[in-house]
Amino acid sequence: MKIGRMFALAVIISFVIAIAYGFYTRTNAAPTVPPSTASRIVVNQVGYFPTGSKSAVLINLGNLPETNKVALVNFRNKRTVFETNLGERYEDEASKDVIQKIDFTSFNKEGRYYLKYGNIQSYPFRIGKDIYEGALTKMLRSYYLQRCGVAVRDRISGVNHPPCHINDGLIAHTDAFNRSGELKRAKGGWHDAGDYGKYVSPTAVTVGRLLSLYEQYPKLFRSRQLSIPESGNRRPDLLDEVKVGLDWMLTMQREDGAIYRKLSGKEWPGTILPQADKQKRFIYGISTPETAKFAAAMAMANRVYAPFDAKLAQNYLKAAQKAWAFLQSQPSWKVDWFEGDDNGSGKYLNEFPEGTPKTDLNDRLWSAAELFITTGDSAFEQYLATNIPSYTYSLFEWADPSPLGMSNYLMQKRWKGSDKLKQQIVAKLLERADSLMQKVALSGYRLAINDFIWASNKRAAEEGITLLHAYRITGKPVYLKAAADQLDYLLGRNHFNKSFITGVGYNSVQKVHHRLAQAKKIVIPGLMVGGPNTKAEDGIAPKGRGPLSYLDDERSYATNEYAIDYNASAIALMGMLMGEKFDQN
């Protein structure tokens, strides 16, 4: 009897926790409206800030409207609380959808609502100051669920497995310091995406994006509980989780400071749980691009972790300086790559057009920026002054992390810095932001991207971050509105009427390409998928259709796979919008 009561109590506690975090399936169940009507008015299914812009889109209305009025309806009592006019019809060039905008910005009363036009209605959404609290927590918790080398016991999501990949890893190729087949302890870290590989490039840019968000908006995380094993240790849970990625990267450093690229098996694992992946896993050759990204992430970690653990922070800085010293001894691009290295894992190497020199300057630029911000050493600032004039402000990703170095240099307050260098960065950033605004103006969904390729959702999130930087520099609300538009798209205001983040929104992605989720037959909450990809390399999603080249299908790794760096971009966009709203109110 006692055991029975304890089991019942455990079930009740788990149920309460699941409801609190929004993971109980009923909280994400679709409202009782016919799918054929719900698919016509597309909204941000999470919601809108009371004082922010609020717009939806009516797509592909078959007949000319008899009325121009759209009703905003209280979800609870079904009463109309506001009416607005339906916008003019026009064709979105990218999707060929016939678009009619619905703007209800002037309505600011908090609550849960849906939009209704005749018998067509949207999925419900909220208007409120705290609309993204639950979504942000879900997305941050995804990293705990990706942990490698440890047991994961998570009642909230249902992810539950013993330690995996505990023998990581064996040196793949003999070099000056290690012999092929030797064991180099590199347990831990995060599984990168839907597979079980671990890669320095995406780990470093994930760490960089999350630590930058923490530096800019620390109050978002001071008391945010992620229900991870380290919760309650007087360090923000975000930093406890990021430490997992940082500490694994430390294991990938060679004695001379160089960084090994990745750790994986020689074959892609099947649809199995991580502990069932018993193949030998190998550590692949050193790389100057990875070494530079590592140095940047470790330099950032020093200044972020110093208030909580001075010794740990110093270890991070020493590792960064050691990596930079190796880069100084190897001034040009160098990657130890061998045929067959990528048979069971992602390549994560830039492709250079034939006849052009291979370069890692963008990676070194990021590391120099972070090392200057951390140490104040003028040699790093001089490196920036020498190289930034010839660089454009691009999209932050593993292939080019330099924009984070530039924006962090611009926003940092530790040192005065060079006014001339700051002016150059501002000019470059605003030039890109204004080019993005042109794309937004031409897009029916107000998207800042028009090239739908691999990881288009991440690209939309990152362009939103650039627009937010432009807003912070200029104070012009048009940039803030355009940044919010990118998140609106990701959360349901798109052709598919679908939130691209699992468990977030009433109609969210269900069939993610993710081995653990597929093996357990569960939907892991808080995962953003790659999104429309016109190349659709998997042969599953439709090819050549731009923003329509997407399929919610677990076989579609080219459009429906999660990755740790995708989530970092979406988290940062969401967190920055939350932070800016806090500042305004």
Coordinates of C-alpha atoms in Angstrom, one line a residue:
M1 CA 0.0 0.0 0.0
K2 CA 2.8 2.4 0.9
I3 CA 4.5 1.8 -2.4
G4 CA 1.2 2.3 -4.2
R5 CA 0.6 5.6 -2.5
M6 CA 4.2 6.7 -3.4
F7 CA 3.7 5.8 -7.0
A8 CA 0.4 7.7 -7.2
L9 CA 2.1 10.7 -5.6
A10 CA 4.9 10.5 -8.1
V11 CA 2.4 10.4 -11.0
I12 CA 0.6 13.5 -9.6
I13 CA 3.8 15.4 -9.2
S14 CA 5.0 14.6 -12.7
F15 CA 1.6 15.6 -14.0
V16 CA 1.7 19.0 -12.2
I17 CA 5.3 19.6 -13.4
A18 CA 4.3 18.8 -17.0
I19 CA 1.4 21.2 -16.8
A20 CA 3.6 23.9 -15.3
Y21 CA 6.0 23.7 -18.2
G22 CA 3.3 23.4 -20.8
F23 CA 4.4 19.9 -21.9
Y24 CA 1.1 18.1 -21.1
T25 CA -0.3 17.3 -24.5
R26 CA -3.8 18.9 -23.9
T27 CA -2.2 22.3 -23.5
N28 CA -1.0 22.1 -27.1
A29 CA -4.1 20.4 -28.5
A30 CA -5.7 22.2 -31.5
P31 CA -8.9 24.2 -30.7
T32 CA -12.2 22.7 -31.9
V33 CA -12.2 24.4 -35.3
P34 CA -12.1 22.5 -38.7
P35 CA -8.5 22.3 -40.0
S36 CA -9.6 23.6 -43.3
T37 CA -10.7 26.9 -41.8
A38 CA -7.8 27.1 -39.2
S39 CA -5.3 26.9 -42.0
R40 CA -6.4 30.2 -43.7
I41 CA -5.6 32.8 -41.1
V42 CA -2.0 32.4 -39.9
V43 CA -0.7 34.0 -36.7
N44 CA 2.1 33.8 -34.2
Q45 CA 0.6 31.0 -32.2
V46 CA 2.3 31.9 -29.0
G47 CA 1.2 35.5 -29.1
Y48 CA 2.0 39.2 -29.1
F49 CA 3.2 41.8 -26.6
P50 CA 0.5 44.3 -25.6
T51 CA 2.6 47.3 -26.8
G52 CA 4.1 45.6 -29.8
S53 CA 3.1 45.2 -33.4
K54 CA 0.4 42.6 -34.0
S55 CA -0.4 41.2 -37.4
A56 CA -1.7 38.1 -39.0
V57 CA -2.1 37.0 -42.6
L58 CA -5.2 35.7 -44.5
I59 CA -3.9 33.5 -47.3
N60 CA -5.4 32.3 -50.5
L61 CA -9.0 33.4 -50.0
G62 CA -10.9 31.8 -52.8
N63 CA -13.7 34.3 -53.3
L64 CA -13.7 38.1 -53.1
P65 CA -14.8 39.1 -49.6
E66 CA -18.3 40.2 -48.9
T67 CA -17.1 42.2 -45.9
N68 CA -13.9 43.8 -45.0
K69 CA -14.1 43.2 -41.3
V70 CA -12.1 40.7 -39.3
A71 CA -13.1 40.0 -35.7
L72 CA -10.8 39.5 -32.8
V73 CA -12.6 37.0 -30.5
N74 CA -12.2 36.2 -26.8
F75 CA -11.2 32.5 -26.7
R76 CA -13.1 31.9 -23.4
N77 CA -16.5 33.5 -24.0
K78 CA -16.4 33.7 -27.8
R79 CA -17.3 37.4 -27.8
T80 CA -15.9 39.8 -30.4
V81 CA -13.7 42.3 -28.6
F82 CA -12.2 44.2 -31.6
E83 CA -12.7 44.6 -35.3
T84 CA -10.1 45.6 -37.9
N85 CA -10.1 45.9 -41.7
L86 CA -8.8 43.2 -44.0
G87 CA -5.8 44.4 -46.1
E88 CA -5.6 44.5 -49.9
R89 CA -5.0 41.3 -51.8
Y90 CA -1.5 40.8 -53.4
E91 CA 0.7 37.9 -54.3
D92 CA 3.7 37.0 -52.2
E93 CA 6.5 36.6 -54.8
A94 CA 8.3 33.7 -53.0
S95 CA 5.4 31.4 -52.1
K96 CA 2.8 32.7 -54.7
D97 CA 0.3 32.8 -51.9
V98 CA -2.4 35.5 -52.2
I99 CA -1.9 37.6 -49.1
Q100 CA -4.2 39.9 -47.1
K101 CA -2.8 41.4 -44.0
I102 CA -4.7 41.7 -40.8
D103 CA -3.4 44.3 -38.4
F104 CA -4.6 44.6 -34.8
T105 CA -1.7 46.5 -33.2
S106 CA -4.0 49.0 -31.6
F107 CA -5.7 46.4 -29.4
N108 CA -3.6 45.8 -26.3
K109 CA -5.8 44.1 -23.7
E110 CA -4.1 40.9 -22.3
G111 CA -5.9 37.6 -22.8
R112 CA -6.3 34.6 -25.2
Y113 CA -8.0 35.3 -28.5
Y114 CA -8.4 34.1 -32.1
L115 CA -9.1 35.9 -35.3
K116 CA -12.3 35.2 -37.3
Y117 CA -13.3 36.2 -40.8
G118 CA -16.7 34.6 -41.8
N119 CA -16.2 30.9 -41.1
I120 CA -12.4 31.2 -41.3
Q121 CA -10.5 31.4 -38.0
S122 CA -7.0 31.3 -36.7
Y123 CA -5.5 29.2 -34.0
P124 CA -5.6 30.8 -30.6
F125 CA -2.9 33.0 -29.3
R126 CA -2.2 35.2 -26.3
I127 CA -1.6 38.9 -25.8
G128 CA 0.5 39.4 -22.7
K129 CA 3.8 40.7 -21.3
D130 CA 5.0 37.1 -20.4
I131 CA 4.0 35.3 -23.6
Y132 CA 7.4 33.8 -24.3
E133 CA 8.3 32.7 -20.8
G134 CA 7.2 29.1 -21.3
A135 CA 8.6 28.8 -24.8
L136 CA 12.0 30.2 -23.8
T137 CA 12.3 27.7 -21.0
K138 CA 11.3 24.8 -23.2
M139 CA 13.9 25.7 -25.8
L140 CA 16.6 26.2 -23.2
R141 CA 15.8 22.8 -21.7
S142 CA 16.5 21.1 -25.0
Y143 CA 20.2 21.2 -24.3
Y144 CA 19.8 19.0 -21.2
L145 CA 18.0 16.5 -23.3
Q146 CA 20.9 16.4 -25.8
R147 CA 23.5 15.7 -23.2
C148 CA 26.0 12.9 -24.0
G149 CA 27.9 10.6 -21.7
V150 CA 25.6 10.9 -18.8
A151 CA 22.2 9.5 -17.7
V152 CA 19.3 11.7 -18.6
R153 CA 16.2 11.3 -16.4
D154 CA 13.6 13.9 -17.4
R155 CA 10.1 13.5 -16.1
I156 CA 8.9 16.6 -18.0
S157 CA 9.7 15.5 -21.6
G158 CA 9.9 11.7 -21.2
V159 CA 13.5 11.6 -22.3
N160 CA 15.1 8.8 -20.2
H161 CA 18.3 6.9 -20.9
P162 CA 21.4 5.6 -19.2
P163 CA 24.9 7.0 -19.9
C164 CA 25.8 6.8 -23.6
H165 CA 29.0 7.0 -25.5
I166 CA 31.1 6.5 -22.4
N167 CA 34.2 5.5 -24.3
D168 CA 34.5 8.6 -26.4
G169 CA 36.9 8.7 -28.2
L170 CA 39.7 7.1 -30.3
I171 CA 42.2 9.2 -32.3
A172 CA 41.3 8.7 -35.9
H173 CA 44.7 9.6 -37.5
T174 CA 48.2 9.7 -36.1
D175 CA 49.6 13.2 -35.7
A176 CA 52.6 14.7 -33.9
F177 CA 51.0 14.2 -30.5
N178 CA 48.7 11.2 -30.7
R179 CA 48.6 7.8 -32.5
S180 CA 45.7 6.4 -34.4
G181 CA 43.6 4.2 -32.1
E182 CA 44.7 5.8 -28.9
L183 CA 42.1 6.8 -26.4
K184 CA 41.6 10.5 -25.7
R185 CA 39.0 11.1 -23.0
A186 CA 36.3 13.3 -24.6
K187 CA 33.1 12.2 -22.9
G188 CA 30.3 14.6 -22.4
G189 CA 29.0 17.5 -24.3
W190 CA 25.8 17.6 -26.4
H191 CA 24.7 15.5 -29.3
D192 CA 24.7 18.0 -32.1
A193 CA 21.4 17.4 -33.8
G194 CA 19.2 14.4 -34.8
D195 CA 22.3 12.2 -34.8
Y196 CA 24.8 11.4 -32.1
G197 CA 27.9 13.2 -33.4
K198 CA 29.6 15.9 -31.4
Y199 CA 31.2 18.8 -33.3
V200 CA 33.3 21.8 -32.2
S201 CA 32.0 24.2 -34.8
P202 CA 28.3 24.2 -33.9
T203 CA 29.1 23.8 -30.2
A204 CA 31.3 26.9 -30.2
V205 CA 28.7 29.1 -32.1
T206 CA 26.0 27.7 -29.8
V207 CA 28.0 28.6 -26.7
G208 CA 28.8 32.0 -28.2
R209 CA 25.3 32.9 -29.1
L210 CA 23.9 31.9 -25.7
L211 CA 26.7 33.6 -23.7
S212 CA 26.2 36.8 -25.7
L213 CA 22.5 36.7 -24.9
Y214 CA 23.3 36.3 -21.2
E215 CA 25.8 39.2 -21.2
Q216 CA 23.2 41.5 -22.8
Y217 CA 20.2 40.4 -20.8
P218 CA 21.3 38.7 -17.6
K219 CA 18.1 39.3 -15.8
L220 CA 16.3 37.0 -18.1
F221 CA 18.2 34.1 -16.5
R222 CA 19.0 35.0 -12.9
S223 CA 16.0 33.1 -11.5
R224 CA 15.0 31.0 -14.6
Q225 CA 14.8 27.4 -13.5
L226 CA 15.3 24.7 -16.1
S227 CA 14.8 21.7 -13.8
I228 CA 18.2 20.2 -14.7
P229 CA 20.4 18.3 -12.2
E230 CA 22.4 21.5 -11.4
S231 CA 19.4 23.6 -10.6
G232 CA 19.7 25.4 -7.2
N233 CA 23.5 25.7 -7.1
R234 CA 23.4 29.5 -7.1
R235 CA 24.6 29.7 -10.7
P236 CA 22.0 30.5 -13.4
D237 CA 20.8 27.3 -15.0
L238 CA 21.7 28.6 -18.4
L239 CA 25.3 28.8 -17.4
D240 CA 25.2 25.4 -15.9
E241 CA 24.0 24.0 -19.2
V242 CA 26.4 26.0 -21.4
K243 CA 29.2 24.6 -19.2
V244 CA 28.4 21.2 -20.5
G245 CA 29.4 22.3 -24.0
L246 CA 32.4 24.3 -22.8
D247 CA 33.8 21.5 -20.8
W248 CA 33.5 19.0 -23.6
M249 CA 35.3 21.4 -26.0
L250 CA 38.2 21.5 -23.5
T251 CA 38.7 17.8 -24.0
M252 CA 39.1 18.3 -27.7
Q253 CA 42.2 20.5 -27.2
R254 CA 45.6 19.1 -28.2
E255 CA 48.7 19.7 -26.2
D256 CA 49.9 22.4 -28.5
G257 CA 46.6 24.3 -28.3
A258 CA 45.1 23.1 -31.6
I259 CA 41.5 21.8 -31.5
Y260 CA 40.2 18.5 -33.0
R261 CA 37.2 19.0 -35.2
K262 CA 34.7 16.5 -34.2
L263 CA 33.9 13.1 -32.5
S264 CA 31.6 10.5 -34.2
G265 CA 31.3 6.9 -35.4
K266 CA 32.4 5.8 -38.9
E267 CA 28.8 5.1 -39.8
W268 CA 25.6 7.0 -39.2
P269 CA 23.7 5.3 -36.4
G270 CA 20.2 3.9 -37.1
T271 CA 17.0 4.9 -35.4
I272 CA 18.2 3.8 -32.0
L273 CA 18.6 5.2 -28.5
P274 CA 21.9 6.8 -27.8
Q275 CA 23.1 4.0 -25.4
A276 CA 22.5 1.5 -28.2
D277 CA 25.0 3.2 -30.4
K278 CA 27.9 0.8 -29.6
Q279 CA 30.2 1.5 -32.5
K280 CA 33.7 2.9 -31.9
R281 CA 33.8 6.6 -32.1
F282 CA 36.7 8.6 -33.4
I283 CA 38.2 12.1 -32.8
Y284 CA 39.0 13.6 -36.2
G285 CA 41.9 15.9 -37.2
I286 CA 42.8 19.4 -35.9
S287 CA 41.6 22.5 -37.7
T288 CA 42.4 26.2 -37.5
P289 CA 38.8 27.3 -38.0
E290 CA 37.7 25.2 -35.0
T291 CA 40.7 26.3 -33.0
A292 CA 39.7 30.0 -33.6
K293 CA 36.0 29.4 -32.7
F294 CA 37.1 27.5 -29.6
A295 CA 39.3 30.5 -28.5
A296 CA 36.4 32.9 -29.0
A297 CA 34.0 30.8 -26.9
M298 CA 36.5 30.2 -24.1
A299 CA 37.4 33.9 -23.9
M300 CA 33.7 34.7 -23.6
A301 CA 33.3 32.0 -20.9
N302 CA 36.1 33.6 -18.8
R303 CA 34.3 36.9 -18.3
V304 CA 30.8 35.3 -17.9
Y305 CA 31.8 32.7 -15.4
A306 CA 34.3 34.7 -13.4
P307 CA 31.7 36.0 -10.8
F308 CA 30.6 32.4 -10.1
D309 CA 33.8 30.4 -10.2
A310 CA 37.1 32.3 -10.6
K311 CA 39.2 29.2 -11.0
L312 CA 37.0 27.7 -13.7
A313 CA 36.9 31.1 -15.6
Q314 CA 40.7 31.2 -15.5
N315 CA 40.9 27.7 -16.9
Y316 CA 38.7 28.8 -19.8
L317 CA 41.0 31.8 -20.5
K318 CA 44.2 29.7 -20.4
A319 CA 42.6 27.4 -23.0
A320 CA 41.7 30.3 -25.2
Q321 CA 45.2 31.8 -25.0
K322 CA 46.7 28.5 -25.8
A323 CA 44.5 28.1 -28.8
W324 CA 45.4 31.6 -30.0
A325 CA 49.1 30.9 -29.6
F326 CA 48.7 27.9 -31.9
L327 CA 46.9 30.1 -34.4
Q328 CA 49.9 32.5 -34.3
S329 CA 52.2 29.6 -35.1
Q330 CA 49.9 28.5 -37.9
P331 CA 49.0 31.8 -39.7
S332 CA 47.1 30.2 -42.6
W333 CA 44.1 27.9 -42.9
K334 CA 44.9 24.3 -41.9
V335 CA 42.6 21.3 -41.6
D336 CA 43.8 17.7 -41.1
W337 CA 41.2 16.0 -43.2
F338 CA 41.2 12.5 -44.8
E339 CA 39.0 10.7 -47.2
G340 CA 36.3 8.9 -45.3
D341 CA 36.3 11.2 -42.3
D342 CA 32.7 12.3 -43.0
N343 CA 31.2 8.9 -43.8
G344 CA 29.3 8.8 -40.5
S345 CA 29.1 12.5 -39.5
G346 CA 28.6 16.0 -40.8
K347 CA 31.6 17.7 -42.5
Y348 CA 31.3 21.2 -41.1
L349 CA 34.0 22.6 -43.4
N350 CA 33.6 25.6 -45.6
E351 CA 33.6 25.0 -49.3
F352 CA 35.8 27.4 -51.3
P353 CA 35.4 28.1 -55.0
E354 CA 38.0 26.6 -57.2
G355 CA 41.0 28.9 -57.5
T356 CA 40.3 31.0 -54.4
P357 CA 42.5 30.7 -51.3
K358 CA 41.2 28.9 -48.3
T359 CA 40.8 31.2 -45.3
D360 CA 39.8 31.1 -41.7
L361 CA 40.0 34.9 -41.2
N362 CA 36.4 35.1 -40.1
D363 CA 37.0 32.7 -37.3
R364 CA 40.2 34.4 -36.2
L365 CA 38.3 37.7 -36.2
W366 CA 35.7 36.4 -33.8
S367 CA 38.4 35.1 -31.5
A368 CA 40.4 38.3 -31.6
A369 CA 37.3 40.3 -30.7
E370 CA 36.4 38.1 -27.7
L371 CA 40.0 38.0 -26.5
F372 CA 40.2 41.8 -26.6
I373 CA 36.9 42.2 -24.7
T374 CA 38.1 39.8 -22.1
T375 CA 41.7 40.9 -21.6
G376 CA 41.8 44.5 -23.0
D377 CA 45.1 43.6 -24.8
S378 CA 45.6 46.1 -27.5
A379 CA 47.2 43.5 -29.8
F380 CA 43.8 41.9 -30.3
E381 CA 42.2 45.2 -31.0
Q382 CA 44.9 46.0 -33.6
Y383 CA 44.1 42.7 -35.3
L384 CA 40.5 43.8 -35.6
A385 CA 41.5 47.3 -36.9
T386 CA 43.6 45.6 -39.5
N387 CA 41.0 43.2 -40.8
I388 CA 37.5 44.5 -40.2
P389 CA 37.7 47.2 -42.9
S390 CA 37.8 44.6 -45.6
Y391 CA 35.0 42.5 -44.1
T392 CA 31.2 42.8 -44.5
Y393 CA 28.8 42.2 -41.7
S394 CA 27.2 38.9 -42.7
L395 CA 25.0 36.2 -41.1
F396 CA 26.3 34.6 -37.9
E397 CA 26.7 30.9 -38.4
W398 CA 29.4 28.2 -37.9
A399 CA 30.7 29.0 -41.4
D400 CA 31.2 32.7 -40.5
P401 CA 31.1 33.7 -36.9
S402 CA 32.7 37.1 -37.4
P403 CA 29.4 39.1 -37.0
L404 CA 29.2 38.0 -33.3
G405 CA 32.7 39.3 -32.8
M406 CA 31.8 42.6 -34.4
S407 CA 28.5 43.1 -32.5
N408 CA 30.0 42.1 -29.2
Y409 CA 32.9 44.5 -29.7
L410 CA 30.3 47.2 -30.4
M411 CA 28.1 46.5 -27.4
Q412 CA 30.8 45.8 -24.8
K413 CA 31.4 48.3 -22.0
R414 CA 34.5 46.8 -20.4
W415 CA 36.9 49.0 -22.4
K416 CA 36.6 52.2 -24.3
G417 CA 37.5 50.7 -27.6
S418 CA 38.3 52.4 -30.8
D419 CA 35.7 55.0 -32.0
K420 CA 36.8 54.6 -35.6
L421 CA 36.4 50.8 -35.4
K422 CA 33.0 51.1 -33.8
Q423 CA 31.9 53.5 -36.6
Q424 CA 33.0 51.0 -39.2
I425 CA 31.1 48.2 -37.5
V426 CA 28.0 50.4 -37.2
A427 CA 28.1 51.3 -40.9
K428 CA 28.5 47.7 -41.9
L429 CA 25.8 46.4 -39.6
L430 CA 23.3 49.1 -40.7
E431 CA 24.1 48.5 -44.4
R432 CA 23.1 44.8 -43.8
A433 CA 20.0 45.8 -41.8
D434 CA 18.8 48.1 -44.5
S435 CA 19.2 45.4 -47.1
L436 CA 17.2 43.1 -44.9
M437 CA 14.5 45.8 -44.6
Q438 CA 14.2 45.8 -48.4
K439 CA 13.6 42.0 -48.3
V440 CA 11.0 42.5 -45.5
A441 CA 9.1 45.1 -47.6
L442 CA 8.9 42.7 -50.6
S443 CA 7.8 39.7 -48.6
G444 CA 4.1 38.9 -47.9
Y445 CA 5.2 37.3 -44.6
R446 CA 7.7 40.1 -43.9
L447 CA 10.6 37.8 -44.0
A448 CA 14.2 39.0 -44.0
I449 CA 15.4 36.1 -46.1
N450 CA 14.6 35.2 -49.7
D451 CA 16.9 32.3 -50.2
F452 CA 15.4 29.2 -48.7
I453 CA 18.3 26.8 -48.2
W454 CA 19.5 24.5 -45.5
A455 CA 18.7 25.9 -42.1
S456 CA 16.5 28.7 -43.4
N457 CA 14.7 29.0 -40.1
K458 CA 18.1 29.6 -38.3
R459 CA 18.9 32.2 -41.0
A460 CA 15.6 34.0 -40.4
A461 CA 16.3 34.1 -36.6
E462 CA 19.8 35.4 -37.1
E463 CA 18.6 38.1 -39.5
G464 CA 16.1 39.1 -36.8
I465 CA 19.0 39.5 -34.4
T466 CA 20.8 41.7 -36.8
L467 CA 17.7 43.9 -37.1
L468 CA 17.5 44.1 -33.3
H469 CA 21.1 45.3 -33.2
A470 CA 20.1 48.0 -35.7
Y471 CA 17.2 49.0 -33.4
R472 CA 19.5 49.2 -30.4
I473 CA 21.9 51.4 -32.4
T474 CA 19.4 53.7 -34.0
G475 CA 16.3 53.5 -31.8
K476 CA 14.1 53.2 -34.9
P477 CA 11.0 51.1 -34.3
V478 CA 10.9 49.8 -37.9
Y479 CA 13.9 47.5 -37.1
L480 CA 12.3 46.2 -33.9
K481 CA 9.0 45.5 -35.8
A482 CA 10.9 43.6 -38.5
A483 CA 12.8 41.6 -36.0
A484 CA 9.5 40.5 -34.3
D485 CA 8.2 39.6 -37.8
Q486 CA 10.9 36.9 -38.1
L487 CA 9.8 35.3 -34.8
D488 CA 6.2 35.6 -35.9
Y489 CA 7.1 33.5 -39.0
L490 CA 8.9 30.9 -37.0
L491 CA 5.9 30.5 -34.6
G492 CA 3.2 30.0 -37.2
R493 CA 2.7 33.1 -39.3
N494 CA 3.8 31.2 -42.4
H495 CA 2.4 29.3 -45.4
F496 CA 2.1 26.1 -43.4
N497 CA 0.3 27.7 -40.4
K498 CA 2.7 25.7 -38.3
S499 CA 5.1 26.6 -35.5
F500 CA 8.5 25.3 -36.4
I501 CA 9.3 24.7 -32.7
T502 CA 8.0 21.5 -31.1
G503 CA 5.6 21.9 -28.3
V504 CA 5.3 25.7 -28.9
G505 CA 2.1 26.8 -30.4
Y506 CA -1.2 25.0 -31.1
N507 CA -0.1 23.5 -34.4
S508 CA 3.6 22.8 -34.0
V509 CA 6.1 20.4 -35.7
Q510 CA 5.5 16.8 -34.7
K511 CA 7.8 14.5 -36.8
V512 CA 11.3 15.8 -36.2
H513 CA 14.3 14.0 -37.7
H514 CA 15.8 13.0 -34.4
R515 CA 17.0 9.5 -33.6
L516 CA 16.2 9.6 -29.9
A517 CA 12.7 11.0 -30.4
Q518 CA 12.0 8.5 -33.2
A519 CA 13.3 5.6 -31.2
K520 CA 11.1 6.5 -28.2
K521 CA 8.2 7.6 -30.4
I522 CA 7.8 10.9 -28.5
V523 CA 7.8 14.5 -29.4
I524 CA 10.6 16.3 -27.6
P525 CA 9.5 19.8 -26.7
G526 CA 11.5 22.9 -27.6
L527 CA 13.3 21.8 -30.8
M528 CA 13.4 24.2 -33.8
V529 CA 13.7 22.5 -37.1
G530 CA 15.7 23.6 -40.1
G531 CA 12.7 24.7 -42.2
P532 CA 12.1 25.2 -45.9
N533 CA 15.0 24.1 -48.1
T534 CA 14.5 24.4 -51.9
K535 CA 17.3 21.9 -52.5
A536 CA 15.6 19.3 -50.3
E537 CA 18.7 17.0 -50.4
D538 CA 16.9 14.2 -48.6
G539 CA 14.6 13.5 -51.5
I540 CA 11.6 13.6 -49.2
A541 CA 10.5 17.2 -49.0
P542 CA 9.4 18.8 -52.4
K543 CA 12.3 20.3 -54.3
G544 CA 12.6 23.6 -56.1
R545 CA 9.6 25.3 -54.3
G546 CA 11.5 27.8 -52.2
P547 CA 9.5 28.5 -49.0
L548 CA 7.2 25.6 -49.8
S549 CA 10.0 23.0 -49.9
Y550 CA 9.3 21.7 -46.4
L551 CA 7.7 18.6 -45.0
D552 CA 6.9 17.7 -41.4
D553 CA 8.3 14.2 -41.9
E554 CA 10.9 12.4 -39.7
R555 CA 12.7 11.3 -42.9
S556 CA 13.3 14.8 -44.1
Y557 CA 16.7 15.6 -42.5
A558 CA 17.1 18.5 -45.0
T559 CA 14.1 20.4 -43.7
N560 CA 12.9 18.8 -40.4
E561 CA 16.0 18.1 -38.3
Y562 CA 16.9 20.0 -35.1
A563 CA 20.3 21.2 -34.3
I564 CA 21.8 22.9 -31.2
D565 CA 22.9 26.0 -33.1
Y566 CA 19.4 26.4 -34.7
N567 CA 17.9 26.6 -31.2
A568 CA 20.5 29.0 -30.0
S569 CA 19.6 31.5 -32.8
A570 CA 15.8 31.2 -32.0
I571 CA 16.5 31.5 -28.2
A572 CA 18.6 34.6 -28.8
L573 CA 16.0 36.3 -31.0
M574 CA 13.2 35.5 -28.5
G575 CA 15.2 36.5 -25.5
M576 CA 16.4 39.8 -27.1
L577 CA 12.8 40.7 -27.9
M578 CA 11.8 39.9 -24.4
G579 CA 14.7 42.0 -23.1
E580 CA 13.8 45.0 -25.3
K581 CA 10.2 44.8 -24.1
F582 CA 11.3 44.8 -20.5
D583 CA 13.5 47.8 -21.2
Q584 CA 10.6 49.7 -22.8
N585 CA 8.2 49.0 -20.0

